[in-house]
Amino acid sequence: MKWFSVVHLLLLAYIIAALTFWWLSLEKQSGIIYNKEKAALTLLVDSADAPKAYAKMHEDVALRRAKRSKQYLGEGLTFLVVILIGSSIVYTTYRFSNQLSRQQHNFMLLVTHELKSPIAAMKLILQTLEKHKLDEDKKKQLLSRCIEESDRLNELCNNILVASKMEGGQYQHELEQCSLTELAQSCYDIYNARYPNRFEAQINANLTVRTDRTLLQMVINNVLENALKYTPMGKPVSISLLQVNNQFLIQIRDLGLGIPDAEKKKVFDKFYRIGNENTRATKGSGLGLYLSKKIMHYLKGDIRLKDNKPQGCIFEISIPS
Ligand code: ADP
């Protein structure tokens, strides 16, 4: 990348130097022509009958020189502007495609890693079940872990699929009359069954809206999944649904470590994860919040992040009523 910027700057400097050189050379040549024409006029002066005619010819020679100077400068500057515009287009296109290919590379690494780990976990569980005679409780425990891993795999595949469809402008939304009360309640029920005693809910009754149910469910699931991942065991996560003026608000609160102000905007960027590979203890792809933001814009709503009290995050999903 750096070498491209250096070569690009060197080429631009060369083009500007070459243009200046050609402009100076042409000016010099124009000066020579002017002097020659003036000298030819001086030879003619004796034979010129009228001083007025001589003055007119002299003026014409000076005018032609001024015209040439303007022409050289005008053409040179136009050429320079065209080159600068062209080179800035090439430069930005190169930078953009470079950034895109780096992102795609990171994405492939992350996705492969994220896809492989639940598959490996499921395989291990199934091999354990196949090889060992286990009591019912242990079997149940392993099977529910297997289901958890397959849910994780399913959610990741859905996120990838919807993100790529939305980015390619191919996503066909399915707007339908949807009971937000039922949707929030069913998300709560599923998570509460999977992680007993970790969730609290406060869901207002009879709230309905015209929206894409599948997309909205994905957003709620992404945020609930994060609240679980980034909150220490034993601390509750709450989900509430309410109406404020002409908006429906779904708020998901956790008592985790929270997100520093400097990171609040960045967590919605594609592939962004706080910390680095060595310090992160949780699994993830950095796609969930990016996709959630994209979906909420698509649904003409929003997703905002606030600080919870005394600690943790509040993710607020707003849907116009
Ligand atoms: P990931 O797959 O990494 O969870 P997300 O896009 O869902 O990707 O989240 C981006 C980052 O935002 C996460 O890596 C995490 O660092 C941070 N984050 C998201 N939700 C929470 C939360 N509830 N509490 C603390 N940090 C969070």
CSV table of C-alpha atoms and ligand atoms in Angstrom, one decimal:
chain,number,residue,atom,x,y,z
A,1,MET,CA,0.0,0.0,0.0
A,2,LYS,CA,2.8,2.4,1.0
A,3,TRP,CA,4.8,1.7,-2.2
A,4,PHE,CA,1.7,2.6,-4.2
A,5,SER,CA,1.3,6.0,-2.5
A,6,VAL,CA,5.0,6.7,-3.0
A,7,VAL,CA,5.0,5.7,-6.7
A,8,HIS,CA,1.7,7.7,-7.2
A,9,LEU,CA,3.3,10.8,-5.6
A,10,LEU,CA,6.5,10.4,-7.7
A,11,LEU,CA,4.5,10.1,-10.9
A,12,LEU,CA,2.4,13.2,-10.1
A,13,ALA,CA,5.5,15.2,-9.2
A,14,TYR,CA,7.1,14.1,-12.5
A,15,ILE,CA,4.0,15.1,-14.5
A,16,ILE,CA,3.8,18.5,-12.9
A,17,ALA,CA,7.6,19.0,-13.5
A,18,ALA,CA,7.2,17.9,-17.1
A,19,LEU,CA,4.2,20.2,-17.7
A,20,THR,CA,6.1,23.1,-16.1
A,21,PHE,CA,9.1,22.4,-18.3
A,22,TRP,CA,7.0,22.3,-21.5
A,23,TRP,CA,5.2,25.4,-20.6
A,24,LEU,CA,8.5,27.3,-20.0
A,25,SER,CA,9.9,25.9,-23.3
A,26,LEU,CA,6.8,27.0,-25.2
A,27,GLU,CA,7.0,30.5,-23.6
A,28,LYS,CA,10.6,30.8,-24.5
A,29,GLN,CA,9.8,29.7,-28.1
A,30,SER,CA,7.0,32.2,-28.2
A,31,GLY,CA,9.4,34.9,-27.0
A,32,ILE,CA,11.8,34.0,-29.9
A,33,ILE,CA,9.0,34.2,-32.4
A,34,TYR,CA,7.9,37.6,-31.0
A,35,ASN,CA,11.5,38.9,-31.3
A,36,LYS,CA,11.8,37.6,-34.8
A,37,GLU,CA,8.5,39.2,-35.9
A,38,LYS,CA,9.6,42.5,-34.2
A,39,ALA,CA,12.9,42.4,-36.0
A,40,ALA,CA,11.1,41.8,-39.4
A,41,LEU,CA,8.9,44.8,-38.6
A,42,THR,CA,12.0,47.0,-37.9
A,43,LEU,CA,13.3,46.1,-41.4
A,44,LEU,CA,10.0,47.1,-42.9
A,45,VAL,CA,9.7,50.4,-41.0
A,46,ASP,CA,11.7,52.4,-43.6
A,47,SER,CA,9.4,51.3,-46.3
A,48,ALA,CA,6.3,51.8,-44.2
A,49,ASP,CA,4.4,54.8,-45.5
A,50,ALA,CA,2.3,55.5,-42.5
A,51,PRO,CA,3.6,55.3,-38.9
A,52,LYS,CA,0.0,54.3,-38.0
A,53,ALA,CA,0.2,51.1,-40.0
A,54,TYR,CA,3.5,50.3,-38.4
A,55,ALA,CA,2.1,50.8,-34.9
A,56,LYS,CA,-0.9,48.5,-35.8
A,57,MET,CA,1.4,45.8,-37.0
A,58,HIS,CA,3.5,46.1,-33.9
A,59,GLU,CA,0.4,45.8,-31.7
A,60,ASP,CA,-0.7,42.7,-33.7
A,61,VAL,CA,2.7,41.0,-33.0
A,62,ALA,CA,2.3,41.7,-29.3
A,63,LEU,CA,-1.3,40.5,-29.3
A,64,ARG,CA,-0.3,37.2,-30.9
A,65,ARG,CA,2.3,36.6,-28.3
A,66,ALA,CA,-0.1,37.3,-25.4
A,67,LYS,CA,-2.7,35.0,-27.1
A,68,ARG,CA,-0.1,32.2,-27.4
A,69,SER,CA,0.8,32.6,-23.7
A,70,LYS,CA,-2.8,32.3,-22.7
A,71,GLN,CA,-3.3,29.3,-24.9
A,72,TYR,CA,-0.2,27.5,-23.4
A,73,LEU,CA,-1.3,28.3,-19.9
A,74,GLY,CA,-4.9,27.3,-20.4
A,75,GLU,CA,-4.2,24.1,-22.2
A,76,GLY,CA,-1.5,23.2,-19.7
A,77,LEU,CA,-3.8,23.8,-16.7
A,78,THR,CA,-6.7,21.9,-18.3
A,79,PHE,CA,-4.3,19.0,-18.9
A,80,LEU,CA,-3.1,19.2,-15.3
A,81,VAL,CA,-6.6,19.2,-13.8
A,82,VAL,CA,-7.6,16.2,-16.0
A,83,ILE,CA,-4.5,14.3,-14.8
A,84,LEU,CA,-5.1,15.2,-11.2
A,85,ILE,CA,-8.8,14.1,-11.3
A,86,GLY,CA,-7.9,10.9,-13.1
A,87,SER,CA,-5.1,10.1,-10.7
A,88,SER,CA,-7.2,10.8,-7.6
A,89,ILE,CA,-9.9,8.4,-9.1
A,90,VAL,CA,-7.3,5.7,-9.6
A,91,TYR,CA,-5.8,6.3,-6.2
A,92,THR,CA,-9.1,6.1,-4.3
A,93,THR,CA,-10.3,3.1,-6.3
A,94,TYR,CA,-7.0,1.3,-5.5
A,95,ARG,CA,-7.3,2.1,-1.8
A,96,PHE,CA,-10.9,1.1,-1.7
A,97,SER,CA,-10.3,-2.3,-3.5
A,98,ASN,CA,-7.3,-2.9,-1.3
A,99,GLN,CA,-9.3,-2.2,1.9
A,100,LEU,CA,-12.1,-4.4,0.5
A,101,SER,CA,-9.8,-7.3,-0.2
A,102,ARG,CA,-8.2,-7.0,3.3
A,103,GLN,CA,-11.7,-7.0,4.8
A,104,GLN,CA,-12.7,-10.1,2.7
A,105,HIS,CA,-9.6,-11.9,3.8
A,106,ASN,CA,-10.2,-11.1,7.5
A,107,PHE,CA,-13.8,-12.1,7.0
A,108,MET,CA,-12.8,-15.5,5.5
A,109,LEU,CA,-10.4,-16.1,8.4
A,110,LEU,CA,-13.0,-15.2,10.9
A,111,VAL,CA,-15.9,-17.1,9.3
A,112,THR,CA,-13.8,-20.2,8.8
A,113,HIS,CA,-12.8,-20.0,12.4
A,114,GLU,CA,-16.3,-19.3,13.6
A,115,LEU,CA,-17.8,-22.1,11.5
A,116,LYS,CA,-15.2,-24.6,12.5
A,117,SER,CA,-15.4,-24.2,16.2
A,118,PRO,CA,-19.1,-25.2,16.7
A,119,ILE,CA,-18.7,-28.0,14.1
A,120,ALA,CA,-15.7,-29.3,16.1
A,121,ALA,CA,-17.6,-29.0,19.4
A,122,MET,CA,-20.6,-30.9,18.0
A,123,LYS,CA,-18.3,-33.6,16.6
A,124,LEU,CA,-16.6,-34.1,19.9
A,125,ILE,CA,-20.0,-34.3,21.7
A,126,LEU,CA,-21.3,-36.9,19.2
A,127,GLN,CA,-18.1,-39.0,19.5
A,128,THR,CA,-18.4,-38.9,23.3
A,129,LEU,CA,-22.0,-40.1,23.1
A,130,GLU,CA,-21.1,-42.8,20.6
A,131,LYS,CA,-18.1,-44.2,22.5
A,132,HIS,CA,-19.2,-43.9,26.1
A,133,LYS,CA,-22.1,-45.3,28.1
A,134,LEU,CA,-23.4,-42.2,29.9
A,135,ASP,CA,-26.1,-41.7,32.4
A,136,GLU,CA,-29.3,-39.9,31.3
A,137,ASP,CA,-28.4,-36.6,33.0
A,138,LYS,CA,-25.0,-36.4,31.4
A,139,LYS,CA,-26.5,-37.3,28.0
A,140,LYS,CA,-29.1,-34.6,28.3
A,141,GLN,CA,-26.4,-32.1,29.2
A,142,LEU,CA,-24.3,-33.0,26.2
A,143,LEU,CA,-27.2,-32.9,23.8
A,144,SER,CA,-28.3,-29.5,25.0
A,145,ARG,CA,-24.7,-28.3,24.4
A,146,CYS,CA,-24.9,-29.8,21.0
A,147,ILE,CA,-28.1,-27.9,20.3
A,148,GLU,CA,-26.6,-24.7,21.6
A,149,GLU,CA,-23.6,-25.1,19.2
A,150,SER,CA,-25.9,-25.8,16.2
A,151,ASP,CA,-28.0,-22.7,17.1
A,152,ARG,CA,-24.8,-20.7,17.1
A,153,LEU,CA,-23.9,-22.1,13.7
A,154,ASN,CA,-27.4,-21.4,12.4
A,155,GLU,CA,-27.3,-17.8,13.6
A,156,LEU,CA,-23.9,-17.2,12.1
A,157,CYS,CA,-25.0,-18.6,8.7
A,158,ASN,CA,-28.1,-16.4,8.8
A,159,ASN,CA,-26.1,-13.3,9.6
A,160,ILE,CA,-23.7,-14.0,6.8
A,161,LEU,CA,-26.5,-14.7,4.3
A,162,VAL,CA,-28.6,-11.7,5.2
A,163,ALA,CA,-25.5,-9.4,5.3
A,164,SER,CA,-24.3,-10.4,1.9
A,165,LYS,CA,-27.9,-10.2,0.4
A,166,MET,CA,-28.4,-6.7,1.9
A,167,GLU,CA,-25.0,-5.5,0.7
A,168,GLY,CA,-25.7,-6.8,-2.8
A,169,GLY,CA,-29.2,-5.1,-2.7
A,170,GLN,CA,-30.9,-8.5,-3.2
A,171,TYR,CA,-32.7,-8.8,0.0
A,172,GLN,CA,-36.5,-9.0,-0.5
A,173,HIS,CA,-38.2,-7.7,2.6
A,174,GLU,CA,-41.4,-9.3,3.7
A,175,LEU,CA,-43.5,-6.6,5.5
A,176,GLU,CA,-46.4,-8.1,7.5
A,177,GLN,CA,-48.5,-7.0,10.5
A,178,CYS,CA,-46.5,-8.3,13.4
A,179,SER,CA,-47.2,-8.4,17.1
A,180,LEU,CA,-44.1,-7.0,18.8
A,181,THR,CA,-45.5,-8.2,22.1
A,182,GLU,CA,-45.5,-11.8,20.8
A,183,LEU,CA,-42.1,-11.4,19.1
A,184,ALA,CA,-40.4,-10.0,22.2
A,185,GLN,CA,-42.1,-12.6,24.4
A,186,SER,CA,-41.0,-15.5,22.1
A,187,CYS,CA,-37.4,-14.3,22.0
A,188,TYR,CA,-37.5,-14.1,25.8
A,189,ASP,CA,-39.1,-17.6,26.1
A,190,ILE,CA,-36.5,-19.2,23.9
A,191,TYR,CA,-33.6,-17.6,25.7
A,192,ASN,CA,-35.1,-18.2,29.1
A,193,ALA,CA,-35.6,-21.9,28.3
A,194,ARG,CA,-32.0,-22.2,27.1
A,195,TYR,CA,-30.5,-20.2,30.0
A,196,PRO,CA,-32.9,-20.6,33.0
A,197,ASN,CA,-33.0,-17.8,35.5
A,198,ARG,CA,-30.8,-15.4,33.5
A,199,PHE,CA,-33.5,-13.3,31.9
A,200,GLU,CA,-36.1,-10.8,33.1
A,201,ALA,CA,-38.8,-9.4,30.9
A,202,GLN,CA,-41.1,-6.5,31.0
A,203,ILE,CA,-43.2,-6.6,27.8
A,204,ASN,CA,-46.1,-4.3,27.2
A,205,ALA,CA,-49.3,-5.9,25.8
A,206,ASN,CA,-50.9,-5.5,22.4
A,207,LEU,CA,-48.2,-3.6,20.5
A,208,THR,CA,-48.3,-4.4,16.8
A,209,VAL,CA,-46.4,-2.9,13.8
A,210,ARG,CA,-45.9,-3.5,10.1
A,211,THR,CA,-42.4,-4.8,9.7
A,212,ASP,CA,-40.2,-7.7,8.6
A,213,ARG,CA,-40.5,-10.1,11.5
A,214,THR,CA,-37.5,-12.3,10.5
A,215,LEU,CA,-35.1,-9.4,10.3
A,216,LEU,CA,-36.3,-7.9,13.6
A,217,GLN,CA,-36.0,-11.2,15.3
A,218,MET,CA,-32.4,-11.4,14.1
A,219,VAL,CA,-31.6,-8.0,15.6
A,220,ILE,CA,-33.1,-9.0,19.0
A,221,ASN,CA,-31.3,-12.3,19.0
A,222,ASN,CA,-28.0,-10.7,18.1
A,223,VAL,CA,-28.3,-8.3,21.0
A,224,LEU,CA,-29.6,-10.9,23.5
A,225,GLU,CA,-26.7,-13.2,22.4
A,226,ASN,CA,-24.2,-10.4,23.1
A,227,ALA,CA,-25.8,-9.5,26.4
A,228,LEU,CA,-25.3,-13.1,27.5
A,229,LYS,CA,-21.8,-13.4,26.1
A,230,TYR,CA,-20.5,-10.2,27.6
A,231,THR,CA,-22.2,-10.5,31.0
A,232,PRO,CA,-20.6,-12.6,33.8
A,233,MET,CA,-22.6,-15.7,34.9
A,234,GLY,CA,-25.2,-15.0,37.5
A,235,LYS,CA,-26.0,-11.4,36.5
A,236,PRO,CA,-29.4,-11.0,34.9
A,237,VAL,CA,-30.2,-9.7,31.4
A,238,SER,CA,-33.4,-7.8,31.0
A,239,ILE,CA,-35.6,-7.3,27.9
A,240,SER,CA,-38.4,-4.7,27.8
A,241,LEU,CA,-40.8,-3.6,25.2
A,242,LEU,CA,-42.6,-0.2,25.5
A,243,GLN,CA,-44.1,2.6,23.4
A,244,VAL,CA,-42.8,6.1,23.7
A,245,ASN,CA,-44.7,8.7,21.6
A,246,ASN,CA,-44.7,7.3,18.1
A,247,GLN,CA,-41.9,4.8,18.6
A,248,PHE,CA,-41.8,1.2,19.9
A,249,LEU,CA,-38.7,0.6,22.0
A,250,ILE,CA,-37.1,-2.8,22.7
A,251,GLN,CA,-34.5,-2.3,25.4
A,252,ILE,CA,-32.0,-5.0,26.3
A,253,ARG,CA,-30.0,-4.3,29.4
A,254,ASP,CA,-27.0,-6.2,30.9
A,255,LEU,CA,-24.8,-5.7,33.8
A,256,GLY,CA,-21.5,-6.7,32.0
A,257,LEU,CA,-18.4,-4.6,31.7
A,258,GLY,CA,-20.1,-2.1,29.4
A,259,ILE,CA,-18.5,-0.4,26.3
A,260,PRO,CA,-16.2,2.6,26.7
A,261,ASP,CA,-17.4,5.8,25.0
A,262,ALA,CA,-14.5,5.7,22.5
A,263,GLU,CA,-15.8,2.3,21.2
A,264,LYS,CA,-19.5,3.0,21.2
A,265,LYS,CA,-19.7,3.9,17.6
A,266,LYS,CA,-17.0,1.5,16.4
A,267,VAL,CA,-18.8,-1.6,17.7
A,268,PHE,CA,-21.3,-1.1,14.8
A,269,ASP,CA,-18.5,-1.3,12.2
A,270,LYS,CA,-18.1,-4.4,10.1
A,271,PHE,CA,-15.9,-7.1,11.8
A,272,TYR,CA,-15.2,-4.7,14.7
A,273,ARG,CA,-14.5,-6.4,18.1
A,274,ILE,CA,-13.1,-4.7,21.2
A,275,GLY,CA,-9.6,-5.7,22.3
A,276,ASN,CA,-7.3,-8.0,20.3
A,277,GLU,CA,-7.1,-11.7,19.5
A,278,ASN,CA,-5.0,-12.4,22.6
A,279,THR,CA,-7.1,-10.6,25.1
A,280,ARG,CA,-10.5,-11.7,23.9
A,281,ALA,CA,-12.1,-14.5,25.8
A,282,THR,CA,-15.4,-14.7,23.8
A,283,LYS,CA,-16.2,-16.1,20.4
A,284,GLY,CA,-17.6,-13.8,17.7
A,285,SER,CA,-17.3,-12.5,14.2
A,286,GLY,CA,-17.9,-8.7,14.7
A,287,LEU,CA,-20.8,-9.0,12.3
A,288,GLY,CA,-23.8,-9.0,14.7
A,289,LEU,CA,-24.0,-5.3,15.6
A,290,TYR,CA,-23.0,-4.2,12.1
A,291,LEU,CA,-25.8,-6.3,10.6
A,292,SER,CA,-28.3,-5.1,13.3
A,293,LYS,CA,-27.6,-1.5,12.5
A,294,LYS,CA,-28.0,-2.2,8.8
A,295,ILE,CA,-31.3,-4.0,9.3
A,296,MET,CA,-32.7,-1.3,11.6
A,297,HIS,CA,-31.9,1.4,8.9
A,298,TYR,CA,-33.5,-0.9,6.4
A,299,LEU,CA,-36.6,-1.1,8.6
A,300,LYS,CA,-36.5,2.7,9.0
A,301,GLY,CA,-35.7,2.3,12.7
A,302,ASP,CA,-32.5,2.5,14.7
A,303,ILE,CA,-30.4,0.7,17.2
A,304,ARG,CA,-28.6,2.8,19.9
A,305,LEU,CA,-26.2,2.0,22.6
A,306,LYS,CA,-26.3,3.6,26.1
A,307,ASP,CA,-24.6,3.0,29.4
A,308,ASN,CA,-26.6,1.0,31.9
A,309,LYS,CA,-26.6,1.9,35.6
A,310,PRO,CA,-24.6,0.9,37.7
A,311,GLN,CA,-22.7,-0.8,34.9
A,312,GLY,CA,-23.2,-2.6,31.6
A,313,CYS,CA,-25.0,-1.7,28.3
A,314,ILE,CA,-28.5,-0.8,27.2
A,315,PHE,CA,-29.1,-1.6,23.5
A,316,GLU,CA,-32.2,0.2,22.4
A,317,ILE,CA,-34.0,-0.9,19.2
A,318,SER,CA,-36.5,1.7,18.0
A,319,ILE,CA,-39.2,1.0,15.5
A,320,PRO,CA,-41.5,3.7,14.1
A,321,SER,CA,-45.1,2.9,15.0
B,1,ADP,P1,-19.3,-10.3,18.1
B,1,ADP,O1,-19.5,-11.5,17.2
B,1,ADP,O2,-17.8,-10.1,18.3
B,1,ADP,O3,-20.1,-10.4,19.4
B,1,ADP,P2,-20.8,-7.9,17.5
B,1,ADP,O4,-20.9,-7.1,16.2
B,1,ADP,O5,-22.1,-8.5,17.9
B,1,ADP,O6,-19.7,-9.0,17.2
B,1,ADP,O7,-20.2,-7.0,18.6
B,1,ADP,C1,-19.1,-6.2,18.4
B,1,ADP,C2,-18.3,-6.0,19.7
B,1,ADP,O8,-19.0,-5.2,20.6
B,1,ADP,C3,-18.0,-7.3,20.4
B,1,ADP,O9,-16.9,-8.0,20.0
B,1,ADP,C4,-17.9,-6.8,21.8
B,1,ADP,O10,-16.5,-6.4,22.0
B,1,ADP,C5,-18.7,-5.6,21.9
B,1,ADP,N1,-20.1,-5.8,22.6
B,1,ADP,C6,-21.2,-6.1,21.9
B,1,ADP,N2,-22.2,-6.3,22.8
B,1,ADP,C7,-21.7,-6.1,24.0
B,1,ADP,C8,-22.2,-6.1,25.4
B,1,ADP,N3,-23.5,-6.3,25.6
B,1,ADP,N4,-21.3,-5.8,26.4
B,1,ADP,C9,-20.0,-5.5,26.1
B,1,ADP,N5,-19.5,-5.5,24.9
B,1,ADP,C10,-20.3,-5.8,23.9
